[in-house]
Amino acid sequence: MPDASQKDQKGGGQDKDDLALDALSVHLPQAVLMLHYLWWLSRDRFVLSVGHASALYYSMLHLVGTGIGGPYEVCMEQLKQFRQAGSSTPGHPEFRMTSGVEVTTGPLGQGFANAVGMAISEAHLAARFNREGFTLFDNYTYVLAGDGCLMEGVAQEASSLAGHLKLHKLIVFYDDNKVTIDGGTDLAFSEDVGGVFAAKGWNVLRLEDGNQVDASVYRKVVEEAKTQKEKPTIIIMKTTIGCGAGKGIEGTSKAHGGKFSNLEELRKKWHSPAGLRSGGGELDKQVAELVQQELDALAAYGSPESSSSAKSGVLPKFYVPRPVLQRFRSYGKEGDSLCEAWEGLCTRYCETFRQKEPAVVRDLEERLQGKYVSDSWEASAEKYLSTELASIMSALPDLRNEENPTEGDEPPAKRFKVGAKSFKYKAGRVYVSEVLKNFAEQNPALIGGSADVASSVGAHFPSVQGHFLPPSLRPGCSYAGRYIHFGVREHACLAILNGICSYSALIPYASLFTVFFQYGMPALRMASISKFPVLYIGTHDSIDLGEDGPTHQPVEVLPQLRAMPNFLVVRPADVEEVVGAFRVFAEQYTGHRDVEQYIDPKPLKRRPVFIMTSRGELGLPYKSNAPLKGRDGVLRGAYVVHDCHDTHTAQLTTSQLPDIILIGSGQDVALVMETKALLLQWSRKVNQQLSGAFDGFPPAKWENQALLKVRVVSMPCWEIFDEQDQDYQDSVLLSNYNDILRIYVEKAATKNTGHDKYAHFSILMPSYGLSGK
């Protein structure tokens, strides 16, 4: 670790926490059973919530040989490239960048909450699949957290929920070094961490000297933690930051980013038998003996440089003695053996229960193959859609025939008569809730919840999902439930979903008011970086919130989310587009196995999907003369909802070209359609007033016709539309015609929103809305 840290001396870096945790780094490979290969679904997980201590993690991964031979292996060459561009050892751990890194960490507290998600995943899968004599899921999740992590609100929220849910297979190592970047923690943090966690329902254990204890002590305290069956455990380790880094750095805030003042002395502590023996533990003495044997061999037979270093009693830089490496690699081999035994157990499980519980076995087999979305879902969604549309299509206004002035020029009414009944538009949140329920029924891998607004957003279906709760809290509930009550903890909710997604075999989702997603933007950002296909549903998406007022009117959130790389925002305009939005999400799980993230160097096209919809009514699928149905148009990002002609050819004649293209998304498409009707109405009246005003113009046959030709475009997803080929983009927006006016209408904030990429003019929200109906 000192050698890797030295590579970063020019630019500083926060890596001196590594030096406080050398004993822990010896124990963790044994406790966590880090694997050579990572497709064992029931493996123990380790999360480095203190992401700046990455050198510690990379050193462990190298010693164990995680991902050995693969494109993301932490080989010695990669350790030498620590924090360098293009290496698999970035400054903070990144998911899919390094074999063995379960989640991307760096922003403090995120990893803590991710680990809670992993513990939830294990508890749920165990309840779903474990049977007597067949314990398929039984892994622990370990976390290394620091003072900064526990100050963050997301960790406070997540730890509160973990204690409430009694996630006893979550074990947190708390590096209590009492130092932050600005100085001692007493500047801003004086709470009794043990007391706080005990009050939250945690088991609290302590190590008074985390720097000097033998690795076997860590083993014993972990075994003690595993005896607890009702509570998660936090192990509070008193450590000294920058231990051994020299006077003026050790135990001070300079250890967070300062340079080593005594690198050679530090190397003697870490890379010499004498320094290793000073640890005092039995394992330290054994490793010291192996190092001494290697030094003797190097002194006699090594290169001039390595021989010189060995004769001075210190190993050469970036050198791991073969006996030491063999010892640590044996831990990985042990994990590999357990993985093979687990695969055999799964085979016997399927053979035993195939007749008794065919649905459960089929579900398990599909998840092990990386198939989480059922083949039957899309057919079921189509059935729902046809049922929904059948009763209302005859009542929709027909805007198709612009040659006939008696049709299509009245704005769509808020209500329609269907037979003897009155039909009203459904709210966007209702359509999304109905399709979400359908998705949950067809896909048992779907798990998630809401932050205490389920009744408003329609996110919970008790008969389908149940409740994810320990039976001791509520009779009839269990961890097999698929609805998680996150409470009013939005940030933890969204960060926990990342941990669930990382665990694999599950499809995580959350549904909140759109404005409340701002509480958890760092978690959404981490999902984007990690390419986690998480489903977010944001309702109440703009100003139509009545008395709730501007505090609940998220006009700026839509542009904010669109600005995030590798993130899909879908704003559906009607029930067809809602189904299309879920198809976009389902595509993130098509043809993919999680193991590919470690063995396939090609980038994966997986992204989070945010379906944003309204509190108020959505327009209905108009009898469009456009070539694409709404559920198909969403898959292209934008499409023509209604055109000014019935001909669909690659080349349009001058008479078929529109004068104006109106563009919108979500609820605003209905507004755009009304605008089109009003424009036609207005232009027809102008034509009538002009009749006879000029000799022979306008012709008599134009007397009742509109002068304007208007195309309406729905653009539910900018990101997908931008990925279409130029020919398709031109066919929708006709951007190769300079004399066609394009206007974008959207209830989103006006500042630097990017609408000018698609339109000449934009009609947006210059401010928040008002309180009142």
Short mmCIF file of C-alpha atoms in Angstrom, two decimals, residues 165-528:
data_model
loop_
_atom_site.label_atom_id
_atom_site.label_comp_id
_atom_site.label_asym_id
_atom_site.label_seq_id
_atom_site.Cartn_x
_atom_site.Cartn_y
_atom_site.Cartn_z
CA LEU A 165 -35.78 -4.43 9.58
CA LYS A 166 -33.47 -6.54 11.79
CA LEU A 167 -30.97 -7.23 8.99
CA HIS A 168 -28.67 -9.39 11.08
CA LYS A 169 -26.41 -10.42 8.20
CA LEU A 170 -25.09 -6.88 7.85
CA ILE A 171 -21.77 -6.25 9.63
CA VAL A 172 -20.20 -2.78 9.62
CA PHE A 173 -16.58 -2.07 10.56
CA TYR A 174 -16.49 1.53 11.79
CA ASP A 175 -13.04 3.11 11.52
CA ASP A 176 -13.28 5.49 14.48
CA ASN A 177 -10.12 7.57 13.99
CA LYS A 178 -11.61 10.87 15.22
CA VAL A 179 -10.17 12.85 12.28
CA THR A 180 -11.73 14.50 9.22
CA ILE A 181 -10.22 16.68 6.50
CA ASP A 182 -10.79 19.91 8.42
CA GLY A 183 -9.45 18.57 11.70
CA GLY A 184 -10.61 16.49 14.64
CA THR A 185 -14.17 15.23 14.61
CA ASP A 186 -14.79 17.18 17.81
CA LEU A 187 -15.18 20.25 15.56
CA ALA A 188 -18.54 18.97 14.35
CA PHE A 189 -19.29 15.46 15.61
CA SER A 190 -19.56 14.48 19.25
CA GLU A 191 -22.38 11.96 19.43
CA ASP A 192 -22.04 8.58 21.08
CA VAL A 193 -21.99 6.41 17.96
CA GLY A 194 -22.40 3.19 19.91
CA GLY A 195 -25.34 4.61 21.84
CA VAL A 196 -26.99 5.94 18.71
CA PHE A 197 -26.70 2.62 16.90
CA ALA A 198 -27.89 0.67 19.93
CA ALA A 199 -30.96 2.91 20.03
CA LYS A 200 -31.56 2.10 16.35
CA GLY A 201 -31.64 -1.60 17.11
CA TRP A 202 -28.05 -2.52 16.27
CA ASN A 203 -25.69 -4.90 18.02
CA VAL A 204 -22.62 -2.86 19.08
CA LEU A 205 -19.15 -4.44 19.48
CA ARG A 206 -15.84 -2.68 20.10
CA LEU A 207 -12.12 -3.05 19.38
CA GLU A 208 -10.14 -0.61 21.48
CA ASP A 209 -6.97 -0.72 19.34
CA GLY A 210 -7.76 -1.46 15.74
CA ASN A 211 -4.19 -0.75 14.63
CA GLN A 212 -2.31 -3.30 16.68
CA VAL A 213 -4.68 -6.21 17.23
CA ASP A 214 -3.83 -9.54 15.65
CA ALA A 215 -5.93 -10.48 12.64
CA SER A 216 -7.29 -13.38 14.68
CA VAL A 217 -9.01 -10.86 16.97
CA TYR A 218 -10.97 -9.59 13.98
CA ARG A 219 -11.92 -13.15 13.19
CA LYS A 220 -13.25 -13.65 16.71
CA VAL A 221 -15.26 -10.43 16.75
CA VAL A 222 -16.84 -11.29 13.40
CA GLU A 223 -17.81 -14.72 14.71
CA GLU A 224 -19.38 -13.01 17.70
CA ALA A 225 -21.32 -10.74 15.37
CA LYS A 226 -22.62 -13.76 13.47
CA THR A 227 -24.19 -15.18 16.61
CA GLN A 228 -26.62 -12.25 16.59
CA LYS A 229 -29.85 -13.28 14.80
CA GLU A 230 -32.03 -10.22 15.38
CA LYS A 231 -29.82 -7.20 14.78
CA PRO A 232 -27.23 -5.85 12.35
CA THR A 233 -23.81 -5.34 13.93
CA ILE A 234 -21.45 -2.38 14.04
CA ILE A 235 -17.87 -3.04 15.18
CA ILE A 236 -16.37 0.20 16.48
CA MET A 237 -12.58 0.14 15.92
CA LYS A 238 -10.44 2.78 17.59
CA THR A 239 -7.67 3.51 15.07
CA THR A 240 -5.01 6.10 14.30
CA ILE A 241 -5.24 7.59 10.83
CA GLY A 242 -1.96 7.49 8.93
CA CYS A 243 -0.50 5.07 11.46
CA GLY A 244 3.27 5.00 10.90
CA ALA A 245 3.18 7.85 8.37
CA GLY A 246 5.48 9.99 10.47
CA LYS A 247 5.41 12.86 12.90
CA GLY A 248 3.07 15.64 11.87
CA ILE A 249 0.92 13.33 9.75
CA GLU A 250 0.01 10.34 11.92
CA GLY A 251 -3.23 10.98 13.77
CA THR A 252 -3.84 14.36 12.12
CA SER A 253 -6.00 15.74 9.32
CA LYS A 254 -2.89 15.90 7.11
CA ALA A 255 -3.14 12.14 6.79
CA HIS A 256 -6.19 12.62 4.55
CA GLY A 257 -4.21 14.09 1.70
CA GLY A 258 -0.73 14.98 2.83
CA LYS A 259 2.47 13.46 1.50
CA PHE A 260 4.47 10.85 3.39
CA SER A 261 7.28 12.49 5.29
CA ASN A 262 9.08 9.20 5.98
CA LEU A 263 8.27 6.84 3.16
CA GLU A 264 11.36 4.69 3.64
CA GLU A 265 10.64 4.24 7.35
CA LEU A 266 7.10 3.31 6.49
CA ARG A 267 8.26 0.76 3.95
CA LYS A 268 10.46 -0.80 6.66
CA LYS A 269 7.36 -1.19 8.83
CA TRP A 270 5.28 -2.81 6.12
CA HIS A 271 7.89 -4.56 3.99
CA SER A 272 10.35 -5.99 6.49
CA PRO A 273 10.18 -8.96 8.89
CA ALA A 274 10.98 -6.73 11.86
CA GLY A 275 8.15 -4.35 11.07
CA LEU A 276 5.66 -7.16 10.53
CA ARG A 277 6.61 -8.85 13.80
CA SER A 278 5.88 -5.61 15.65
CA GLY A 279 2.20 -6.25 15.02
CA GLY A 280 2.43 -8.83 17.77
CA GLY A 281 -0.07 -11.30 16.35
CA GLU A 282 0.54 -14.91 15.46
CA LEU A 283 -0.35 -14.32 11.82
CA ASP A 284 1.99 -11.33 11.71
CA LYS A 285 4.83 -13.57 12.90
CA GLN A 286 4.02 -16.23 10.31
CA VAL A 287 3.98 -13.68 7.48
CA ALA A 288 7.22 -12.15 8.80
CA GLU A 289 8.90 -15.56 8.60
CA LEU A 290 7.77 -16.00 4.98
CA VAL A 291 9.07 -12.53 4.13
CA GLN A 292 12.43 -13.33 5.72
CA GLN A 293 12.76 -16.47 3.59
CA GLU A 294 12.02 -14.42 0.47
CA LEU A 295 14.56 -11.78 1.47
CA ASP A 296 17.25 -14.42 1.88
CA ALA A 297 16.51 -15.79 -1.61
CA LEU A 298 16.49 -12.34 -3.20
CA ALA A 299 19.73 -11.36 -1.50
CA ALA A 300 21.41 -14.42 -2.98
CA TYR A 301 19.78 -14.72 -6.40
CA GLY A 302 17.83 -11.55 -7.15
CA SER A 303 18.61 -8.75 -9.56
CA PRO A 304 21.12 -6.13 -8.41
CA GLU A 305 18.32 -3.75 -7.39
CA SER A 306 16.23 -6.36 -5.56
CA SER A 307 19.35 -7.94 -4.00
CA SER A 308 20.44 -4.57 -2.63
CA SER A 309 17.02 -3.92 -1.13
CA ALA A 310 16.86 -7.42 0.35
CA LYS A 311 20.27 -7.08 1.99
CA SER A 312 19.02 -3.95 3.77
CA GLY A 313 16.16 -6.02 5.20
CA VAL A 314 13.33 -4.52 3.10
CA LEU A 315 11.42 -6.00 0.17
CA PRO A 316 11.75 -4.25 -3.21
CA LYS A 317 8.99 -1.88 -4.24
CA PHE A 318 5.81 -3.49 -5.57
CA TYR A 319 7.01 -6.93 -4.60
CA VAL A 320 4.88 -9.59 -2.91
CA PRO A 321 6.74 -12.69 -1.66
CA ARG A 322 5.49 -15.80 -3.38
CA PRO A 323 4.69 -17.67 -0.13
CA VAL A 324 2.59 -14.71 1.04
CA LEU A 325 0.80 -14.52 -2.30
CA GLN A 326 0.15 -18.27 -2.26
CA ARG A 327 -1.32 -18.03 1.22
CA PHE A 328 -3.76 -15.28 0.26
CA ARG A 329 -4.65 -16.93 -3.05
CA SER A 330 -5.68 -20.00 -1.06
CA TYR A 331 -8.51 -17.95 0.43
CA GLY A 332 -9.81 -17.28 -3.06
CA LYS A 333 -9.50 -20.95 -3.95
CA GLU A 334 -11.49 -21.83 -0.84
CA GLY A 335 -14.23 -19.51 -2.01
CA ASP A 336 -14.14 -21.07 -5.47
CA SER A 337 -14.64 -24.52 -3.94
CA LEU A 338 -17.65 -23.28 -1.99
CA CYS A 339 -19.02 -21.77 -5.20
CA GLU A 340 -18.79 -25.12 -6.98
CA ALA A 341 -20.55 -26.83 -4.06
CA TRP A 342 -23.29 -24.19 -4.20
CA GLU A 343 -23.87 -24.78 -7.90
CA GLY A 344 -24.31 -28.47 -7.13
CA LEU A 345 -26.77 -27.59 -4.37
CA CYS A 346 -28.81 -25.50 -6.83
CA THR A 347 -28.94 -28.43 -9.25
CA ARG A 348 -30.21 -30.79 -6.54
CA TYR A 349 -32.70 -28.14 -5.38
CA CYS A 350 -34.23 -27.87 -8.85
CA GLU A 351 -34.43 -31.65 -9.19
CA THR A 352 -36.07 -32.00 -5.76
CA PHE A 353 -38.69 -29.26 -6.08
CA ARG A 354 -39.44 -29.21 -9.81
CA GLN A 355 -42.64 -31.20 -9.33
CA LYS A 356 -43.63 -29.76 -5.94
CA GLU A 357 -43.00 -26.08 -6.70
CA PRO A 358 -42.55 -25.69 -10.47
CA ALA A 359 -43.06 -21.91 -10.46
CA VAL A 360 -40.40 -21.39 -7.79
CA VAL A 361 -37.90 -23.61 -9.59
CA ARG A 362 -38.55 -21.92 -12.92
CA ASP A 363 -38.12 -18.53 -11.24
CA LEU A 364 -34.79 -19.59 -9.69
CA GLU A 365 -33.45 -21.04 -12.92
CA GLU A 366 -34.32 -17.92 -14.86
CA ARG A 367 -32.66 -15.66 -12.32
CA LEU A 368 -29.52 -17.77 -12.29
CA GLN A 369 -29.45 -17.36 -16.07
CA GLY A 370 -29.78 -13.58 -15.68
CA LYS A 371 -33.34 -13.54 -17.00
CA TYR A 372 -35.34 -11.31 -14.69
CA VAL A 373 -38.14 -10.03 -16.96
CA SER A 374 -40.74 -12.64 -17.86
CA ASP A 375 -41.52 -13.45 -21.49
CA SER A 376 -45.20 -13.17 -20.62
CA TRP A 377 -45.04 -9.57 -19.43
CA GLU A 378 -45.32 -7.80 -22.76
CA ALA A 379 -48.29 -9.91 -23.86
CA SER A 380 -49.96 -9.19 -20.53
CA ALA A 381 -49.32 -5.47 -20.95
CA GLU A 382 -50.82 -5.56 -24.44
CA LYS A 383 -53.91 -7.29 -23.05
CA TYR A 384 -54.24 -4.58 -20.40
CA LEU A 385 -53.83 -1.91 -23.03
CA SER A 386 -56.41 -3.34 -25.43
CA THR A 387 -58.92 -3.65 -22.57
CA GLU A 388 -58.25 -0.09 -21.50
CA LEU A 389 -58.61 1.31 -25.00
CA ALA A 390 -61.58 -0.71 -26.19
CA SER A 391 -64.14 1.20 -24.15
CA ILE A 392 -62.90 4.68 -24.99
CA MET A 393 -61.57 4.75 -28.56
CA SER A 394 -64.98 5.43 -30.08
CA ALA A 395 -65.38 8.51 -27.91
CA LEU A 396 -62.13 10.19 -28.94
CA PRO A 397 -62.24 13.27 -31.18
CA ASP A 398 -60.93 12.52 -34.65
CA LEU A 399 -58.34 15.14 -35.59
CA ARG A 400 -57.32 13.28 -38.71
CA ASN A 401 -59.45 14.86 -41.43
CA GLU A 402 -58.38 18.44 -41.88
CA GLU A 403 -60.16 18.67 -45.24
CA ASN A 404 -63.49 18.56 -43.41
CA PRO A 405 -64.06 21.67 -41.31
CA THR A 406 -66.76 20.00 -39.23
CA GLU A 407 -64.29 17.61 -37.63
CA GLY A 408 -61.16 18.02 -35.61
CA ASP A 409 -61.16 21.72 -34.87
CA GLU A 410 -62.51 21.66 -31.30
CA PRO A 411 -60.14 21.21 -28.36
CA PRO A 412 -60.52 17.76 -26.75
CA ALA A 413 -62.97 17.86 -23.86
CA LYS A 414 -62.08 16.83 -20.37
CA ARG A 415 -64.87 14.24 -20.41
CA PHE A 416 -66.35 12.00 -23.08
CA LYS A 417 -69.63 10.12 -23.29
CA VAL A 418 -69.14 6.39 -23.74
CA GLY A 419 -72.56 4.84 -24.18
CA ALA A 420 -74.62 5.87 -21.17
CA LYS A 421 -71.56 6.54 -19.03
CA SER A 422 -69.33 9.57 -18.75
CA PHE A 423 -65.63 8.86 -19.24
CA LYS A 424 -62.93 11.07 -17.75
CA TYR A 425 -59.23 11.18 -18.47
CA LYS A 426 -57.16 9.12 -16.04
CA ALA A 427 -54.25 10.74 -14.24
CA GLY A 428 -50.76 9.84 -15.39
CA ARG A 429 -49.97 8.38 -11.98
CA VAL A 430 -52.99 6.07 -12.29
CA TYR A 431 -51.92 4.70 -15.67
CA VAL A 432 -48.38 4.17 -14.40
CA SER A 433 -49.68 2.47 -11.25
CA GLU A 434 -51.83 0.10 -13.30
CA VAL A 435 -48.96 -0.87 -15.59
CA LEU A 436 -46.60 -1.20 -12.59
CA LYS A 437 -49.05 -3.61 -10.97
CA ASN A 438 -49.17 -5.61 -14.18
CA PHE A 439 -45.36 -5.66 -14.28
CA ALA A 440 -45.20 -6.81 -10.63
CA GLU A 441 -47.68 -9.62 -11.28
CA GLN A 442 -45.65 -10.97 -14.18
CA ASN A 443 -42.17 -10.44 -12.72
CA PRO A 444 -41.52 -11.85 -9.23
CA ALA A 445 -38.03 -10.32 -9.30
CA LEU A 446 -39.49 -6.81 -8.95
CA ILE A 447 -38.87 -5.39 -5.47
CA GLY A 448 -38.98 -1.85 -4.17
CA GLY A 449 -41.30 0.66 -2.59
CA SER A 450 -41.95 4.25 -1.74
CA ALA A 451 -40.98 6.79 0.89
CA ASP A 452 -44.32 7.04 2.69
CA VAL A 453 -46.32 8.23 -0.35
CA ALA A 454 -47.51 4.88 -1.71
CA SER A 455 -51.16 5.84 -1.47
CA SER A 456 -50.55 8.98 -3.54
CA VAL A 457 -48.35 7.45 -6.21
CA GLY A 458 -49.98 4.00 -6.40
CA ALA A 459 -46.80 2.04 -5.74
CA HIS A 460 -47.98 -0.78 -3.47
CA PHE A 461 -50.16 -3.76 -4.33
CA PRO A 462 -50.45 -5.84 -1.12
CA SER A 463 -52.18 -8.79 -2.76
CA VAL A 464 -49.32 -9.05 -5.27
CA GLN A 465 -46.28 -7.92 -3.31
CA GLY A 466 -47.00 -8.36 0.37
CA HIS A 467 -44.77 -6.50 2.85
CA PHE A 468 -41.00 -6.89 3.32
CA LEU A 469 -40.91 -7.03 7.10
CA PRO A 470 -39.62 -9.46 9.71
CA PRO A 471 -42.50 -11.55 11.10
CA SER A 472 -41.76 -10.27 14.61
CA LEU A 473 -42.85 -6.77 13.55
CA ARG A 474 -46.13 -7.68 11.91
CA PRO A 475 -47.90 -11.04 11.90
CA GLY A 476 -48.33 -12.45 8.43
CA CYS A 477 -45.40 -10.49 7.01
CA SER A 478 -42.00 -11.88 6.02
CA TYR A 479 -38.84 -11.08 4.14
CA ALA A 480 -40.46 -12.79 1.14
CA GLY A 481 -42.55 -9.65 0.67
CA ARG A 482 -41.60 -7.46 -2.28
CA TYR A 483 -42.75 -4.07 -1.03
CA ILE A 484 -40.27 -2.23 1.18
CA HIS A 485 -41.61 0.45 3.50
CA PHE A 486 -38.74 2.95 3.35
CA GLY A 487 -40.45 5.51 5.55
CA VAL A 488 -39.66 9.17 5.00
CA ARG A 489 -36.09 8.35 3.97
CA GLU A 490 -35.84 9.26 0.28
CA HIS A 491 -32.05 9.38 0.05
CA ALA A 492 -31.60 6.01 1.73
CA CYS A 493 -34.39 4.54 -0.37
CA LEU A 494 -32.66 5.43 -3.63
CA ALA A 495 -29.17 4.43 -2.46
CA ILE A 496 -30.50 1.12 -1.13
CA LEU A 497 -31.89 0.35 -4.60
CA ASN A 498 -28.34 0.57 -5.97
CA GLY A 499 -27.27 -2.11 -3.51
CA ILE A 500 -30.20 -4.32 -4.51
CA CYS A 501 -29.30 -3.89 -8.17
CA SER A 502 -25.65 -4.71 -7.46
CA TYR A 503 -26.61 -7.89 -5.63
CA SER A 504 -28.36 -9.15 -8.82
CA ALA A 505 -31.35 -11.48 -9.28
CA LEU A 506 -33.74 -8.62 -8.45
CA ILE A 507 -35.31 -5.66 -10.25
CA PRO A 508 -35.37 -2.60 -7.96
CA TYR A 509 -37.84 0.28 -8.22
CA ALA A 510 -39.05 3.30 -6.27
CA SER A 511 -42.02 5.59 -6.79
CA LEU A 512 -42.04 9.08 -5.24
CA PHE A 513 -43.27 12.56 -5.93
CA THR A 514 -40.86 13.91 -8.54
CA VAL A 515 -39.75 16.76 -6.30
CA PHE A 516 -38.66 14.36 -3.55
CA PHE A 517 -36.14 12.66 -5.82
CA GLN A 518 -34.00 15.74 -5.24
CA TYR A 519 -33.34 14.44 -1.72
CA GLY A 520 -31.56 11.48 -3.32
CA MET A 521 -29.86 12.92 -6.39
CA PRO A 522 -26.41 11.60 -5.32
CA ALA A 523 -27.83 8.06 -5.40
CA LEU A 524 -29.31 8.59 -8.87
CA ARG A 525 -25.96 9.90 -9.99
CA MET A 526 -24.21 6.78 -8.67
CA ALA A 527 -26.74 4.58 -10.49
CA SER A 528 -25.94 6.46 -13.68
#
